[in-house]
CSV table of C-alpha atoms in Angstrom, one decimal:
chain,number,residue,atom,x,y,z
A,10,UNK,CA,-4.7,19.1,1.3
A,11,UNK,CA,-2.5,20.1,-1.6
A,12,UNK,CA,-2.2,16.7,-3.4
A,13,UNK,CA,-1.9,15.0,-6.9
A,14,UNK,CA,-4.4,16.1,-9.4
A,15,UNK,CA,-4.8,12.5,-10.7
A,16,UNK,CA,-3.4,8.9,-10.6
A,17,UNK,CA,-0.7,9.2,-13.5
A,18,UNK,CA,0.8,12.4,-11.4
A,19,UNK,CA,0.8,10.5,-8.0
A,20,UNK,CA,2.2,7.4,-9.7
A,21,UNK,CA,4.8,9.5,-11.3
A,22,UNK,CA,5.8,11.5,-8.2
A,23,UNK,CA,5.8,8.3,-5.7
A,24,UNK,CA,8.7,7.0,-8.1
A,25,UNK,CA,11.5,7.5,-6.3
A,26,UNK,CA,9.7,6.2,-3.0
A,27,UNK,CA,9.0,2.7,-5.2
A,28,UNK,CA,12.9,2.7,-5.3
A,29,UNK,CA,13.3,3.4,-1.4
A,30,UNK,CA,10.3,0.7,-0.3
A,31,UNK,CA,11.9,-1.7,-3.2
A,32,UNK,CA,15.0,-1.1,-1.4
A,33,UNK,CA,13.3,-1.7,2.3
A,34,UNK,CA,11.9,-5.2,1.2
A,35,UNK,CA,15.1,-6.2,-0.4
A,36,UNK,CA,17.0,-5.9,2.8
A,37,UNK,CA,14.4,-7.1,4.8
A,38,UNK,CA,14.4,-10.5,2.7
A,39,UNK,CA,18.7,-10.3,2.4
A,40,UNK,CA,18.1,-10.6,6.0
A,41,UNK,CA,16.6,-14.0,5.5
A,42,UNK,CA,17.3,-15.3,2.2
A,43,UNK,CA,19.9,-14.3,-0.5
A,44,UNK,CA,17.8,-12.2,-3.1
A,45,UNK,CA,19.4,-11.8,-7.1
A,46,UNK,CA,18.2,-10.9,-10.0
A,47,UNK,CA,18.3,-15.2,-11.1
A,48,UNK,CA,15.4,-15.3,-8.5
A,49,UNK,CA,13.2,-13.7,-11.2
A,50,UNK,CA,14.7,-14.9,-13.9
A,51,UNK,CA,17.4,-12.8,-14.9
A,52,UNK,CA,21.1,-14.1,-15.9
A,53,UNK,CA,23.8,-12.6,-17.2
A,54,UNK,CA,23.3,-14.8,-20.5
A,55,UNK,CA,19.5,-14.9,-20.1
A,56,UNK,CA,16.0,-13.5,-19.3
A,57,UNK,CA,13.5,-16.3,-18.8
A,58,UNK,CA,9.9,-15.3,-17.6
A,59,UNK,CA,7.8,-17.9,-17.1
A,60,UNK,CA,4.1,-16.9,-16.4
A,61,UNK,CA,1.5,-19.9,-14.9
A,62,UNK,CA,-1.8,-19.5,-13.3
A,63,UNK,CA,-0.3,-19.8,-10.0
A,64,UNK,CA,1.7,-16.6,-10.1
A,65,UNK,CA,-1.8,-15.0,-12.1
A,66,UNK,CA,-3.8,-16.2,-9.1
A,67,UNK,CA,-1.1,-15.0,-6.5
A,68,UNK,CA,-1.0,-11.1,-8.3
A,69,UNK,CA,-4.5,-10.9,-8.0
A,70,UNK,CA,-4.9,-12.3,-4.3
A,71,UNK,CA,-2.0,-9.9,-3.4
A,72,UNK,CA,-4.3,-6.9,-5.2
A,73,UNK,CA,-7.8,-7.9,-2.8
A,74,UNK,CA,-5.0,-8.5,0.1
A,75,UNK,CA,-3.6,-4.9,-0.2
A,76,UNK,CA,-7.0,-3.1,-0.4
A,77,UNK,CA,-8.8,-5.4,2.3
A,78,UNK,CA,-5.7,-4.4,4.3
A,79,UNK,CA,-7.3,-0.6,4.0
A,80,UNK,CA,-10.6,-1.7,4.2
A,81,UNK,CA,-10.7,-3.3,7.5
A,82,UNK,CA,-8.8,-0.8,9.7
A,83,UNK,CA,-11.4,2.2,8.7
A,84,UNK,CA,-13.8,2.5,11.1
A,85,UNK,CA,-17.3,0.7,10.7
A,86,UNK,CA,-16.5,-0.3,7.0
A,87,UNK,CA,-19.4,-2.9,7.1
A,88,UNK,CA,-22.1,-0.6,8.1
A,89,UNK,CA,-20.6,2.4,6.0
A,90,UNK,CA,-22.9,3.9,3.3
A,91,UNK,CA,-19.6,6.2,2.4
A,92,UNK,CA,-16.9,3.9,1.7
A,93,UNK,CA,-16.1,2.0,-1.9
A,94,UNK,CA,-14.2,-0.5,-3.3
A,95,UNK,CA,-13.4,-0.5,-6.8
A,96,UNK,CA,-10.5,-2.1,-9.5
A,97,UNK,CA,-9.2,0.8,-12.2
A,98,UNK,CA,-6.3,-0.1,-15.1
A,99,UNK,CA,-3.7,1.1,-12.3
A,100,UNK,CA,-5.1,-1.4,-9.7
A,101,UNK,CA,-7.4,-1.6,-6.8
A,102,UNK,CA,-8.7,1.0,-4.3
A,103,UNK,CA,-10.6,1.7,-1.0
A,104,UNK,CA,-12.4,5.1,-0.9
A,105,UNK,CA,-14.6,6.4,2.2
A,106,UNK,CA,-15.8,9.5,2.8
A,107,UNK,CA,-16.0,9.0,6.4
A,108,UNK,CA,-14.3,11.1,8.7
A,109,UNK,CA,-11.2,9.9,10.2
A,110,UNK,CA,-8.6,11.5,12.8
A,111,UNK,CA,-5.2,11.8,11.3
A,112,UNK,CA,-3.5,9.3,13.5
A,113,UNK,CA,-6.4,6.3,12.2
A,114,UNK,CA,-5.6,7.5,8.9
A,115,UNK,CA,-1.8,7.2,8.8
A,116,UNK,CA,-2.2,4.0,9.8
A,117,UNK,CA,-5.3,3.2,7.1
A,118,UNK,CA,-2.6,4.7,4.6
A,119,UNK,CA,0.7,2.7,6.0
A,120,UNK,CA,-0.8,-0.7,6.6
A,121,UNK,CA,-0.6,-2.7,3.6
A,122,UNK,CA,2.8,-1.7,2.9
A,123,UNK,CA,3.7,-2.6,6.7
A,124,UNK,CA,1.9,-6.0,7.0
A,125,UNK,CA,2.6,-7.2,3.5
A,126,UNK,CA,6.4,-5.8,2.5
A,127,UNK,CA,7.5,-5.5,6.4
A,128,UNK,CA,5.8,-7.8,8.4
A,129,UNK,CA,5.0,-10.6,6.3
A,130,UNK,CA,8.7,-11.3,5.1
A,131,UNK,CA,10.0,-11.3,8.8
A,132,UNK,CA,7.8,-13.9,10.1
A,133,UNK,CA,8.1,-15.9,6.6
A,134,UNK,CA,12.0,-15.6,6.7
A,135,UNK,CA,11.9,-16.8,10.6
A,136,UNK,CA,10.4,-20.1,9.3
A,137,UNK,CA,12.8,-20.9,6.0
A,138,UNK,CA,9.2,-20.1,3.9
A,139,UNK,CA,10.7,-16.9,1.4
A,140,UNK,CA,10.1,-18.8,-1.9
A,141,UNK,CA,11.0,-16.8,-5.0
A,142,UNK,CA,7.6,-16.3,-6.1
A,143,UNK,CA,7.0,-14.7,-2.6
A,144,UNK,CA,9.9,-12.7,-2.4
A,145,UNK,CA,8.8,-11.5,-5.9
A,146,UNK,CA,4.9,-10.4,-4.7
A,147,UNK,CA,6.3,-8.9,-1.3
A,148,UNK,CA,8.4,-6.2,-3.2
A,149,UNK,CA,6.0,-5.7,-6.0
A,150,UNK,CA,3.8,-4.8,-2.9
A,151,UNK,CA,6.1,-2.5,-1.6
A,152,UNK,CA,6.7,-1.1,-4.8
A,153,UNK,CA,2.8,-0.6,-5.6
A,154,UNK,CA,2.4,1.0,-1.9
A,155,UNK,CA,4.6,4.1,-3.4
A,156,UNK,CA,1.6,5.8,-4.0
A,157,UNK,CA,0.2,5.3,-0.4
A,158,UNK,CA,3.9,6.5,1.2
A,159,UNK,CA,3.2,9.2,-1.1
A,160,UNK,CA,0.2,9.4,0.5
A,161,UNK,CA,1.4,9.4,4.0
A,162,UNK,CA,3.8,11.9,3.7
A,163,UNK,CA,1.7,14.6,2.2
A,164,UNK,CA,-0.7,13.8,5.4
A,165,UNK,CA,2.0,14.3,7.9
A,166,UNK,CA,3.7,17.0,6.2
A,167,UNK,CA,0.3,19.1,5.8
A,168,UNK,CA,-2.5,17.9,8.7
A,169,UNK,CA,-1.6,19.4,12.3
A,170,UNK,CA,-1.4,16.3,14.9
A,171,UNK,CA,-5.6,16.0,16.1
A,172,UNK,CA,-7.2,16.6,13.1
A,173,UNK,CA,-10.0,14.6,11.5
A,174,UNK,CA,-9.8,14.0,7.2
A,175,UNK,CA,-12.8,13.6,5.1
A,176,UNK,CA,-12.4,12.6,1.4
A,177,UNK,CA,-14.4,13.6,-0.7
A,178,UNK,CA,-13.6,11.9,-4.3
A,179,UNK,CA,-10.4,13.0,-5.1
A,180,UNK,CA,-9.5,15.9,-2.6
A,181,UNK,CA,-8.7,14.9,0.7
A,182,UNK,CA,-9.7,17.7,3.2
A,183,UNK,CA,-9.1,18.5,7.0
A,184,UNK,CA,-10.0,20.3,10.1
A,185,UNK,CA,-9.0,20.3,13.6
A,186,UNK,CA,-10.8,17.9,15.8
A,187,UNK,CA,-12.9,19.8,18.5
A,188,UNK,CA,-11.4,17.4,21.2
């Protein structure tokens, strides 16, 4: 697969789809709860940031959440020898070098950002439950799944429907499945 040569250029190109997921959660939680910018601290007059060990706790559960969310959906993760989990400067990540069919791997790619910045703020908006701090970690989730939409694009733009990927560090490969 053509894709990013490294992290910084895949950060830098998923950009504009941080703005568009951003955008997704937002009216996903407007839905629910009135979002503004006084939710995070922000006033006209003022910009108050107050930083505990709750919220500290919260970013770093959110960071396992997201990756576990990868994790589990690739196939036989637990007896793998070929998949890796790992923290860099930029975050988490889930590697494996297994080989997956396309439609498995869309949906490896997608499901953080789905469960987390789609799923999660329906159900918690059904019950009265989105809380600032939450509304807060579900679009920062959305926001760091840019990379993955990036992802996820580049795999449905480039991999016929059928085919099985293979990773192998950072090239992502493909061929068509003999099915």
């Amino acid at each position: 697969m053509k894709e990013p040569k490294n992290l910084i250029s895949a950060i830098l190109l998923s950009i504009p789809l941080m703005i568009v997921a951003a955008i997704i959660s937002i009216g996903i939680i407007n839905i629910f709860s009135n979002i503004s910018l006084s939710d995070f601290g922000l006033t006209s007059s003022s910009i108050s940031i107050t930083i505990n060990l709750g919220i500290i706790f919260l970013l770093v559960f959110l960071l396992i959440l997201h990756e576990l969310l990868h994790l589990i959906f690739i196939p036989n993760f637990i007896k793998s020898e070929k998949t890796y989990v790992g923290l860099t400067l930029f975050g988490g990540f889930v590697i494996t070098e297994e080989e997956i069919l396309k439609s498995r791997y869309i949906f490896i790619t997608i499901a953080p950002f789905m469960i987390i910045s789609i799923i999660f703020p329906l159900i918690l908006g059904v019950f009265g439950l989105l809380t600032p701090p939450l509304k807060f970690l579900i679009i920062l989730n959305s926001m760091a799944s840019s990379v993955d939409i990036l992802n996820l694009l580049l795999i449905i733009k480039q991999v016929p429907n059928n085919a099985i990927l293979k990773s192998n560090g950072p090239y992502t490969y493909w061929k068509k499945s003999l099915k």
